[in-house]
Amino acid sequence: MPLHESSAFGDNLRDPKLLPPVEVDEMLTRIQHSHGFYYKVMNLEVWALVETLDQMFPGAWGQFMTNRQLAVKQFLARDPNCAIDPNESGKDAETKGTED
């Protein structure tokens, strides 16, 4: 697969303040298509990894998804009071509220 630039425009991008509105709209459309292409390629890569994993270890992906569902349920059922308060940096959930 050929390498693509990280930007949809390259190095010849003019000052956006000087561009007419129609050209800005075209640039935005090109950016949206570029990002859409990126996400499609990422989906394809993930699918390829999953297929390879399932061929090498049959049922591994299904087991992973089962474990993931369980972990999400446990995360959602956790006590909301055990979350870390951003104002108490340096303290984790176990030591929250204890004196040094």
PDB file of C-alpha atoms in Angstrom:
ATOM      1  CA  MET A   1       0.000   0.000   0.000  1.00  0.00           C
ATOM      2  CA  PRO A   2       1.539   3.365  -0.960  1.00  0.00           C
ATOM      3  CA  LEU A   3       2.353   5.848   1.722  1.00  0.00           C
ATOM      4  CA  HIS A   4       0.070   8.873   1.880  1.00  0.00           C
ATOM      5  CA  GLU A   5       0.732  12.299   3.281  1.00  0.00           C
ATOM      6  CA  SER A   6      -0.699  12.911   6.717  1.00  0.00           C
ATOM      7  CA  SER A   7      -2.406  16.020   5.382  1.00  0.00           C
ATOM      8  CA  ALA A   8      -4.991  16.159   2.625  1.00  0.00           C
ATOM      9  CA  PHE A   9      -3.168  19.130   1.060  1.00  0.00           C
ATOM     10  CA  GLY A  10       0.593  18.813   1.165  1.00  0.00           C
ATOM     11  CA  ASP A  11       2.984  21.752   1.536  1.00  0.00           C
ATOM     12  CA  ASN A  12       1.448  24.141  -1.001  1.00  0.00           C
ATOM     13  CA  LEU A  13      -1.371  25.329   1.263  1.00  0.00           C
ATOM     14  CA  ARG A  14      -1.919  29.065   0.999  1.00  0.00           C
ATOM     15  CA  ASP A  15      -2.966  31.370   3.828  1.00  0.00           C
ATOM     16  CA  PRO A  16      -6.600  30.417   4.659  1.00  0.00           C
ATOM     17  CA  LYS A  17      -7.464  34.079   5.315  1.00  0.00           C
ATOM     18  CA  LEU A  18      -6.858  34.840   1.636  1.00  0.00           C
ATOM     19  CA  LEU A  19      -8.930  31.978   0.213  1.00  0.00           C
ATOM     20  CA  PRO A  20     -12.399  32.538  -1.259  1.00  0.00           C
ATOM     21  CA  PRO A  21     -15.271  30.777   0.585  1.00  0.00           C
ATOM     22  CA  VAL A  22     -15.829  28.284  -2.245  1.00  0.00           C
ATOM     23  CA  GLU A  23     -12.223  27.092  -2.048  1.00  0.00           C
ATOM     24  CA  VAL A  24     -12.478  26.726   1.737  1.00  0.00           C
ATOM     25  CA  ASP A  25     -15.588  24.572   1.280  1.00  0.00           C
ATOM     26  CA  GLU A  26     -13.706  22.407  -1.221  1.00  0.00           C
ATOM     27  CA  MET A  27     -10.813  22.059   1.233  1.00  0.00           C
ATOM     28  CA  LEU A  28     -13.184  21.031   4.023  1.00  0.00           C
ATOM     29  CA  THR A  29     -14.754  18.427   1.748  1.00  0.00           C
ATOM     30  CA  ARG A  30     -11.311  17.041   0.891  1.00  0.00           C
ATOM     31  CA  ILE A  31     -10.431  16.841   4.588  1.00  0.00           C
ATOM     32  CA  GLN A  32     -13.679  15.000   5.356  1.00  0.00           C
ATOM     33  CA  HIS A  33     -13.011  12.496   2.553  1.00  0.00           C
ATOM     34  CA  SER A  34      -9.432  12.053   3.763  1.00  0.00           C
ATOM     35  CA  HIS A  35     -10.590  11.310   7.304  1.00  0.00           C
ATOM     36  CA  GLY A  36     -13.283   8.955   5.997  1.00  0.00           C
ATOM     37  CA  PHE A  37     -10.643   7.058   4.023  1.00  0.00           C
ATOM     38  CA  TYR A  38      -8.429   6.857   7.129  1.00  0.00           C
ATOM     39  CA  TYR A  39     -11.221   5.305   9.218  1.00  0.00           C
ATOM     40  CA  LYS A  40     -12.077   2.816   6.472  1.00  0.00           C
ATOM     41  CA  VAL A  41      -8.427   1.705   6.334  1.00  0.00           C
ATOM     42  CA  MET A  42      -8.330   1.383  10.126  1.00  0.00           C
ATOM     43  CA  ASN A  43     -11.480  -0.777  10.052  1.00  0.00           C
ATOM     44  CA  LEU A  44      -9.911  -2.968   7.382  1.00  0.00           C
ATOM     45  CA  GLU A  45      -6.741  -3.390   9.461  1.00  0.00           C
ATOM     46  CA  VAL A  46      -8.715  -4.339  12.570  1.00  0.00           C
ATOM     47  CA  TRP A  47     -10.786  -6.818  10.563  1.00  0.00           C
ATOM     48  CA  ALA A  48      -7.577  -8.381   9.189  1.00  0.00           C
ATOM     49  CA  LEU A  49      -6.151  -8.721  12.700  1.00  0.00           C
ATOM     50  CA  VAL A  50      -9.352 -10.324  13.986  1.00  0.00           C
ATOM     51  CA  GLU A  51      -9.477 -12.778  11.099  1.00  0.00           C
ATOM     52  CA  THR A  52      -5.817 -13.707  11.607  1.00  0.00           C
ATOM     53  CA  LEU A  53      -6.363 -14.156  15.340  1.00  0.00           C
ATOM     54  CA  ASP A  54      -9.395 -16.377  14.754  1.00  0.00           C
ATOM     55  CA  GLN A  55      -7.503 -18.495  12.208  1.00  0.00           C
ATOM     56  CA  MET A  56      -4.560 -19.026  14.550  1.00  0.00           C
ATOM     57  CA  PHE A  57      -6.622 -19.418  17.735  1.00  0.00           C
ATOM     58  CA  PRO A  58     -10.211 -20.419  16.878  1.00  0.00           C
ATOM     59  CA  GLY A  59     -12.721 -18.761  19.166  1.00  0.00           C
ATOM     60  CA  ALA A  60     -10.213 -16.278  20.609  1.00  0.00           C
ATOM     61  CA  TRP A  61     -12.058 -13.213  19.322  1.00  0.00           C
ATOM     62  CA  GLY A  62     -15.387 -14.432  20.665  1.00  0.00           C
ATOM     63  CA  GLN A  63     -13.802 -15.053  24.064  1.00  0.00           C
ATOM     64  CA  PHE A  64     -12.206 -11.607  23.987  1.00  0.00           C
ATOM     65  CA  MET A  65     -15.565  -9.965  23.255  1.00  0.00           C
ATOM     66  CA  THR A  66     -17.242 -11.975  26.038  1.00  0.00           C
ATOM     67  CA  ASN A  67     -14.560 -10.850  28.498  1.00  0.00           C
ATOM     68  CA  ARG A  68     -14.887  -7.267  27.259  1.00  0.00           C
ATOM     69  CA  GLN A  69     -18.653  -7.276  27.825  1.00  0.00           C
ATOM     70  CA  LEU A  70     -18.139  -8.565  31.360  1.00  0.00           C
ATOM     71  CA  ALA A  71     -15.490  -5.909  32.067  1.00  0.00           C
ATOM     72  CA  VAL A  72     -17.765  -3.134  30.783  1.00  0.00           C
ATOM     73  CA  LYS A  73     -20.649  -4.370  32.952  1.00  0.00           C
ATOM     74  CA  GLN A  74     -18.363  -4.476  35.988  1.00  0.00           C
ATOM     75  CA  PHE A  75     -17.072  -0.989  35.196  1.00  0.00           C
ATOM     76  CA  LEU A  76     -20.589   0.413  34.899  1.00  0.00           C
ATOM     77  CA  ALA A  77     -21.686  -1.306  38.119  1.00  0.00           C
ATOM     78  CA  ARG A  78     -18.760   0.010  40.173  1.00  0.00           C
ATOM     79  CA  ASP A  79     -19.300   2.396  43.069  1.00  0.00           C
ATOM     80  CA  PRO A  80     -19.279   5.943  41.655  1.00  0.00           C
ATOM     81  CA  ASN A  81     -17.818   7.189  44.944  1.00  0.00           C
ATOM     82  CA  CYS A  82     -14.550   5.345  44.327  1.00  0.00           C
ATOM     83  CA  ALA A  83     -13.669   7.562  41.363  1.00  0.00           C
ATOM     84  CA  ILE A  84     -10.607   9.762  41.686  1.00  0.00           C
ATOM     85  CA  ASP A  85     -11.317  13.428  42.315  1.00  0.00           C
ATOM     86  CA  PRO A  86      -9.259  15.592  39.903  1.00  0.00           C
ATOM     87  CA  ASN A  87      -8.695  18.083  42.732  1.00  0.00           C
ATOM     88  CA  GLU A  88      -6.931  15.424  44.792  1.00  0.00           C
ATOM     89  CA  SER A  89      -4.001  14.727  42.493  1.00  0.00           C
ATOM     90  CA  GLY A  90      -1.522  12.238  43.843  1.00  0.00           C
ATOM     91  CA  LYS A  91      -4.109  10.125  45.676  1.00  0.00           C
ATOM     92  CA  ASP A  92      -5.547   6.952  44.213  1.00  0.00           C
ATOM     93  CA  ALA A  93      -8.939   5.391  44.981  1.00  0.00           C
ATOM     94  CA  GLU A  94      -7.564   3.164  47.777  1.00  0.00           C
ATOM     95  CA  THR A  95      -5.877   5.981  49.722  1.00  0.00           C
ATOM     96  CA  LYS A  96      -8.560   8.594  49.181  1.00  0.00           C
ATOM     97  CA  GLY A  97      -9.570  10.149  52.465  1.00  0.00           C
ATOM     98  CA  THR A  98      -6.756   8.623  54.550  1.00  0.00           C
ATOM     99  CA  GLU A  99      -4.363  10.815  56.446  1.00  0.00           C
ATOM    100  CA  ASP A 100      -0.595  10.543  55.990  1.00  0.00           C
TER     101      ASP A 100
END
